[in-house]
Amino acid sequence: MSEPVDLSPPRRGIIFILSAPSGAGKTTISRAALKAIAGLAASVSLTTRKPRDGETEGIDYRFVSEDEFKRSLSLGDLAEWARVFESSYGTPRAPIEDAVAAGRDILLDIDIQGARQIRDKYRADAVAIFVLPPSFIELEGRLRRRATEDESKIQHRLERAREEAKAFPEYDYLIINDDVSDSIARLEAIVNAERLKVSRLRNHFAPWKN
Ligand code: 5GP
């Protein structure tokens, strides 16, 4: 039996950025999308926060000390970084630049400060998607049901979420997460459409050159 032939023209990889206020359901969507969408890989961030139950080193994050984080930053190893909830978070630069060069797509689950830096640096190769819950009331309910924190922390997250939600006009796409499977289907549609953009083709698209 002959090998299947890949007819898709060679193109640069795409950096998909997914941001949302906490409680919008972004983690659920990104985990499901990574399973559902072929050829999409997660970027693994560095963080100085402690691992939560169920998180695995090297898969959810690379958990590092403040000193290790500072070292990566000073060596220029991070494509972006930000302080979020009193911890530092950063995206390693080499894996995303390698992915773009090799035509592989990558998903970054990062906050709005990081999204701005990635879009500034990799404008042609980045697509920014924002996830919002259907309403602020709904978001408050979700954060309270999660209830892993005391009231003052919940209030702090709510204030921050309200502030962050205002950033959606900076993004290319908005997904209102009223139903998780609909949201995943929307994300898949965005990925598929972006993959077909002529502007991403490498100039040596051979079949039609002569
Ligand atoms: P958590 O601690 O709940 O996993 O993440 C807190 C926030 O930090 C989330 O909004 C998440 O998207 C963001 N975040 C995770 N990794 C990075 C990163 O590498 N850079 C930036 N800027 N934000 C990140």
Tab-separated table of C-alpha atoms and ligand atoms in Angstrom:
chain	number	residue	atom	x	y	z
A	1	MET	CA	0.000	0.000	0.000
A	2	SER	CA	1.323	3.438	-0.856
A	3	GLU	CA	1.809	6.185	1.741
A	4	PRO	CA	-0.961	8.829	1.894
A	5	VAL	CA	0.126	11.956	0.041
A	6	ASP	CA	-0.091	15.258	1.919
A	7	LEU	CA	-1.516	17.716	-0.592
A	8	SER	CA	-1.437	20.750	1.713
A	9	PRO	CA	1.063	23.354	0.546
A	10	PRO	CA	3.974	24.183	2.853
A	11	ARG	CA	3.219	27.077	5.171
A	12	ARG	CA	4.540	28.732	8.334
A	13	GLY	CA	3.248	27.512	11.700
A	14	ILE	CA	0.632	29.596	13.488
A	15	ILE	CA	0.808	30.826	17.070
A	16	PHE	CA	-2.739	30.618	18.459
A	17	ILE	CA	-3.135	32.716	21.606
A	18	LEU	CA	-6.035	31.920	23.919
A	19	SER	CA	-6.830	34.430	26.679
A	20	ALA	CA	-9.766	34.832	29.030
A	21	PRO	CA	-10.664	36.226	32.417
A	22	SER	CA	-10.379	33.481	35.041
A	23	GLY	CA	-13.626	31.519	35.297
A	24	ALA	CA	-14.422	31.792	31.586
A	25	GLY	CA	-13.698	28.110	30.993
A	26	LYS	CA	-10.526	28.612	28.988
A	27	THR	CA	-8.598	25.656	30.446
A	28	THR	CA	-11.436	23.230	29.616
A	29	ILE	CA	-11.612	24.563	26.059
A	30	SER	CA	-7.864	24.496	25.468
A	31	ARG	CA	-7.471	20.948	26.839
A	32	ALA	CA	-10.334	19.646	24.695
A	33	ALA	CA	-9.086	21.544	21.626
A	34	LEU	CA	-5.615	20.044	21.925
A	35	LYS	CA	-7.191	16.578	21.838
A	36	ALA	CA	-9.675	17.373	19.079
A	37	ILE	CA	-7.532	19.366	16.643
A	38	ALA	CA	-4.833	17.426	14.815
A	39	GLY	CA	-1.470	19.126	14.490
A	40	LEU	CA	-1.961	21.578	17.354
A	41	ALA	CA	0.486	21.397	20.280
A	42	ALA	CA	0.547	23.243	23.596
A	43	SER	CA	3.312	25.595	24.595
A	44	VAL	CA	4.523	24.776	28.119
A	45	SER	CA	5.097	27.947	30.153
A	46	LEU	CA	7.526	28.588	32.961
A	47	THR	CA	5.916	29.650	36.225
A	48	THR	CA	7.102	30.486	39.713
A	49	ARG	CA	3.798	29.448	41.287
A	50	LYS	CA	3.523	26.141	43.136
A	51	PRO	CA	1.964	23.145	41.345
A	52	ARG	CA	-1.725	22.514	42.093
A	53	ASP	CA	-3.143	19.027	42.712
A	54	GLY	CA	-3.163	17.057	39.491
A	55	GLU	CA	-0.627	19.258	37.690
A	56	THR	CA	2.427	17.615	36.165
A	57	GLU	CA	5.863	19.183	35.801
A	58	GLY	CA	6.759	19.619	32.135
A	59	ILE	CA	3.172	19.097	30.970
A	60	ASP	CA	1.055	21.786	32.657
A	61	TYR	CA	4.000	24.054	33.413
A	62	ARG	CA	7.691	24.002	34.093
A	63	PHE	CA	7.685	24.953	37.768
A	64	VAL	CA	10.781	27.043	38.509
A	65	SER	CA	12.207	29.199	41.295
A	66	GLU	CA	12.256	33.022	41.066
A	67	ASP	CA	16.012	32.790	40.382
A	68	GLU	CA	15.597	30.284	37.567
A	69	PHE	CA	12.888	32.474	36.066
A	70	LYS	CA	15.092	35.568	36.235
A	71	ARG	CA	17.944	33.640	34.616
A	72	SER	CA	15.747	32.551	31.661
A	73	LEU	CA	14.568	36.114	31.279
A	74	SER	CA	18.059	37.608	31.298
A	75	LEU	CA	19.280	35.021	28.761
A	76	GLY	CA	16.523	36.122	26.394
A	77	ASP	CA	14.908	32.678	26.511
A	78	LEU	CA	11.353	33.978	26.939
A	79	ALA	CA	9.152	35.224	24.095
A	80	GLU	CA	6.962	37.071	26.612
A	81	TRP	CA	6.410	37.150	30.329
A	82	ALA	CA	4.085	38.676	32.920
A	83	ARG	CA	3.299	38.822	36.621
A	84	VAL	CA	-0.114	37.274	37.281
A	85	PHE	CA	-1.547	36.828	40.789
A	86	GLU	CA	1.862	37.451	42.427
A	87	SER	CA	3.686	34.837	40.346
A	88	SER	CA	5.756	35.103	37.188
A	89	TYR	CA	4.752	33.322	33.984
A	90	GLY	CA	6.636	33.146	30.696
A	91	THR	CA	6.573	31.435	27.301
A	92	PRO	CA	9.850	29.783	26.202
A	93	ARG	CA	10.971	31.368	22.943
A	94	ALA	CA	12.773	28.519	21.116
A	95	PRO	CA	9.840	26.051	20.918
A	96	ILE	CA	7.488	28.602	19.380
A	97	GLU	CA	10.038	29.963	16.913
A	98	ASP	CA	10.986	26.389	15.913
A	99	ALA	CA	7.307	25.511	15.461
A	100	VAL	CA	6.630	28.525	13.220
A	101	ALA	CA	9.704	27.773	11.095
A	102	ALA	CA	8.767	24.096	10.783
A	103	GLY	CA	5.115	24.768	9.887
A	104	ARG	CA	3.727	23.380	13.163
A	105	ASP	CA	0.883	25.155	14.991
A	106	ILE	CA	1.082	25.940	18.669
A	107	LEU	CA	-1.458	27.023	21.302
A	108	LEU	CA	-0.513	29.545	24.001
A	109	ASP	CA	-2.790	29.804	27.027
A	110	ILE	CA	-1.575	33.178	28.300
A	111	ASP	CA	-2.924	36.370	29.847
A	112	ILE	CA	-3.587	39.653	28.046
A	113	GLN	CA	-0.203	41.192	28.933
A	114	GLY	CA	1.556	38.213	27.336
A	115	ALA	CA	-0.802	38.251	24.341
A	116	ARG	CA	0.148	41.871	23.606
A	117	GLN	CA	3.870	41.003	23.625
A	118	ILE	CA	3.424	37.973	21.330
A	119	ARG	CA	1.329	39.981	18.881
A	120	ASP	CA	3.926	42.753	18.806
A	121	LYS	CA	6.764	40.300	18.184
A	122	TYR	CA	5.149	37.779	15.856
A	123	ARG	CA	2.366	39.827	14.292
A	124	ALA	CA	2.133	37.920	10.987
A	125	ASP	CA	2.165	34.511	12.637
A	126	ALA	CA	-0.059	35.112	15.684
A	127	VAL	CA	-3.824	34.749	15.960
A	128	ALA	CA	-5.398	35.980	19.191
A	129	ILE	CA	-8.639	34.485	20.506
A	130	PHE	CA	-10.528	35.729	23.547
A	131	VAL	CA	-12.977	33.622	25.565
A	132	LEU	CA	-15.751	35.229	27.616
A	133	PRO	CA	-18.496	33.683	29.710
A	134	PRO	CA	-22.043	34.687	28.657
A	135	SER	CA	-22.280	37.272	31.473
A	136	PHE	CA	-20.506	38.637	34.520
A	137	ILE	CA	-23.119	36.968	36.791
A	138	GLU	CA	-22.299	33.633	35.164
A	139	LEU	CA	-18.581	34.240	35.712
A	140	GLU	CA	-19.127	35.043	39.382
A	141	GLY	CA	-21.124	31.815	39.784
A	142	ARG	CA	-18.351	29.779	38.152
A	143	LEU	CA	-15.647	31.339	40.314
A	144	ARG	CA	-17.670	30.721	43.475
A	145	ARG	CA	-18.471	27.118	42.530
A	146	ARG	CA	-14.762	26.565	42.080
A	147	ALA	CA	-14.415	27.932	45.650
A	148	THR	CA	-10.816	26.947	46.255
A	149	GLU	CA	-10.136	30.377	47.726
A	150	ASP	CA	-11.305	32.699	50.481
A	151	GLU	CA	-13.703	35.604	49.865
A	152	SER	CA	-11.055	38.325	49.541
A	153	LYS	CA	-9.219	36.339	46.869
A	154	ILE	CA	-12.487	35.667	45.026
A	155	GLN	CA	-13.271	39.401	45.111
A	156	HIS	CA	-9.787	40.145	43.794
A	157	ARG	CA	-10.229	37.651	40.910
A	158	LEU	CA	-13.673	39.104	40.112
A	159	GLU	CA	-12.337	42.648	39.916
A	160	ARG	CA	-9.482	41.485	37.759
A	161	ALA	CA	-11.829	39.477	35.521
A	162	ARG	CA	-14.064	42.514	34.989
A	163	GLU	CA	-10.986	44.562	34.060
A	164	GLU	CA	-9.578	41.838	31.763
A	165	ALA	CA	-12.878	41.346	29.927
A	166	LYS	CA	-12.473	44.885	28.574
A	167	ALA	CA	-9.461	43.734	26.526
A	168	PHE	CA	-11.454	41.636	24.048
A	169	PRO	CA	-11.501	44.313	21.268
A	170	GLU	CA	-7.703	43.881	20.957
A	171	TYR	CA	-8.197	40.271	19.860
A	172	ASP	CA	-8.909	38.770	16.428
A	173	TYR	CA	-11.715	36.443	17.546
A	174	LEU	CA	-14.196	36.245	20.403
A	175	ILE	CA	-15.743	33.014	21.671
A	176	ILE	CA	-18.656	33.362	24.092
A	177	ASN	CA	-18.450	30.179	26.091
A	178	ASP	CA	-22.091	29.317	26.701
A	179	ASP	CA	-21.655	25.667	25.744
A	180	VAL	CA	-18.261	23.944	25.852
A	181	SER	CA	-18.739	21.734	22.806
A	182	ASP	CA	-19.950	24.714	20.735
A	183	SER	CA	-16.907	26.686	21.893
A	184	ILE	CA	-14.547	23.893	20.857
A	185	ALA	CA	-16.252	23.701	17.452
A	186	ARG	CA	-15.812	27.474	17.049
A	187	LEU	CA	-12.148	27.244	17.977
A	188	GLU	CA	-11.695	24.410	15.496
A	189	ALA	CA	-13.329	26.542	12.783
A	190	ILE	CA	-10.928	29.415	13.528
A	191	VAL	CA	-7.902	27.094	13.366
A	192	ASN	CA	-9.037	25.521	10.099
A	193	ALA	CA	-9.717	28.869	8.425
A	194	GLU	CA	-6.413	30.369	9.573
A	195	ARG	CA	-4.573	27.328	8.208
A	196	LEU	CA	-5.936	28.060	4.740
A	197	LYS	CA	-4.790	31.680	4.549
A	198	VAL	CA	-2.751	32.431	1.452
A	199	SER	CA	-0.580	34.868	3.423
A	200	ARG	CA	0.863	31.933	5.402
A	201	LEU	CA	2.143	30.013	2.386
A	202	ARG	CA	5.856	29.796	1.904
A	203	ASN	CA	6.844	31.387	-1.405
A	204	HIS	CA	8.089	28.089	-2.826
A	205	PHE	CA	4.607	26.631	-3.302
A	206	ALA	CA	5.854	24.360	-6.071
A	207	PRO	CA	2.880	22.816	-7.912
A	208	TRP	CA	1.697	26.092	-9.471
A	209	LYS	CA	5.005	27.829	-9.979
A	210	ASN	CA	5.629	26.960	-13.608
B	1	5GP	P1	-2.928	29.645	36.392
B	1	5GP	O1	-1.994	29.972	37.509
B	1	5GP	O2	-4.369	29.623	36.848
B	1	5GP	O3	-2.539	28.366	35.675
B	1	5GP	O4	-2.806	30.812	35.310
B	1	5GP	C1	-3.072	32.127	35.680
B	1	5GP	C2	-3.056	33.003	34.438
B	1	5GP	O5	-1.736	33.061	33.895
B	1	5GP	C3	-3.971	32.504	33.312
B	1	5GP	O6	-4.650	33.627	32.763
B	1	5GP	C4	-2.995	31.960	32.303
B	1	5GP	O7	-3.494	32.048	30.976
B	1	5GP	C5	-1.811	32.878	32.503
B	1	5GP	N1	-0.566	32.279	31.995
B	1	5GP	C6	-0.171	30.991	32.016
B	1	5GP	N2	1.031	30.848	31.436
B	1	5GP	C7	1.405	32.076	31.023
B	1	5GP	C8	2.552	32.590	30.329
B	1	5GP	O8	3.488	31.886	29.964
B	1	5GP	N3	2.579	33.917	30.093
B	1	5GP	C9	1.564	34.754	30.458
B	1	5GP	N4	1.681	36.046	30.137
B	1	5GP	N5	0.476	34.324	31.106
B	1	5GP	C10	0.393	33.000	31.382
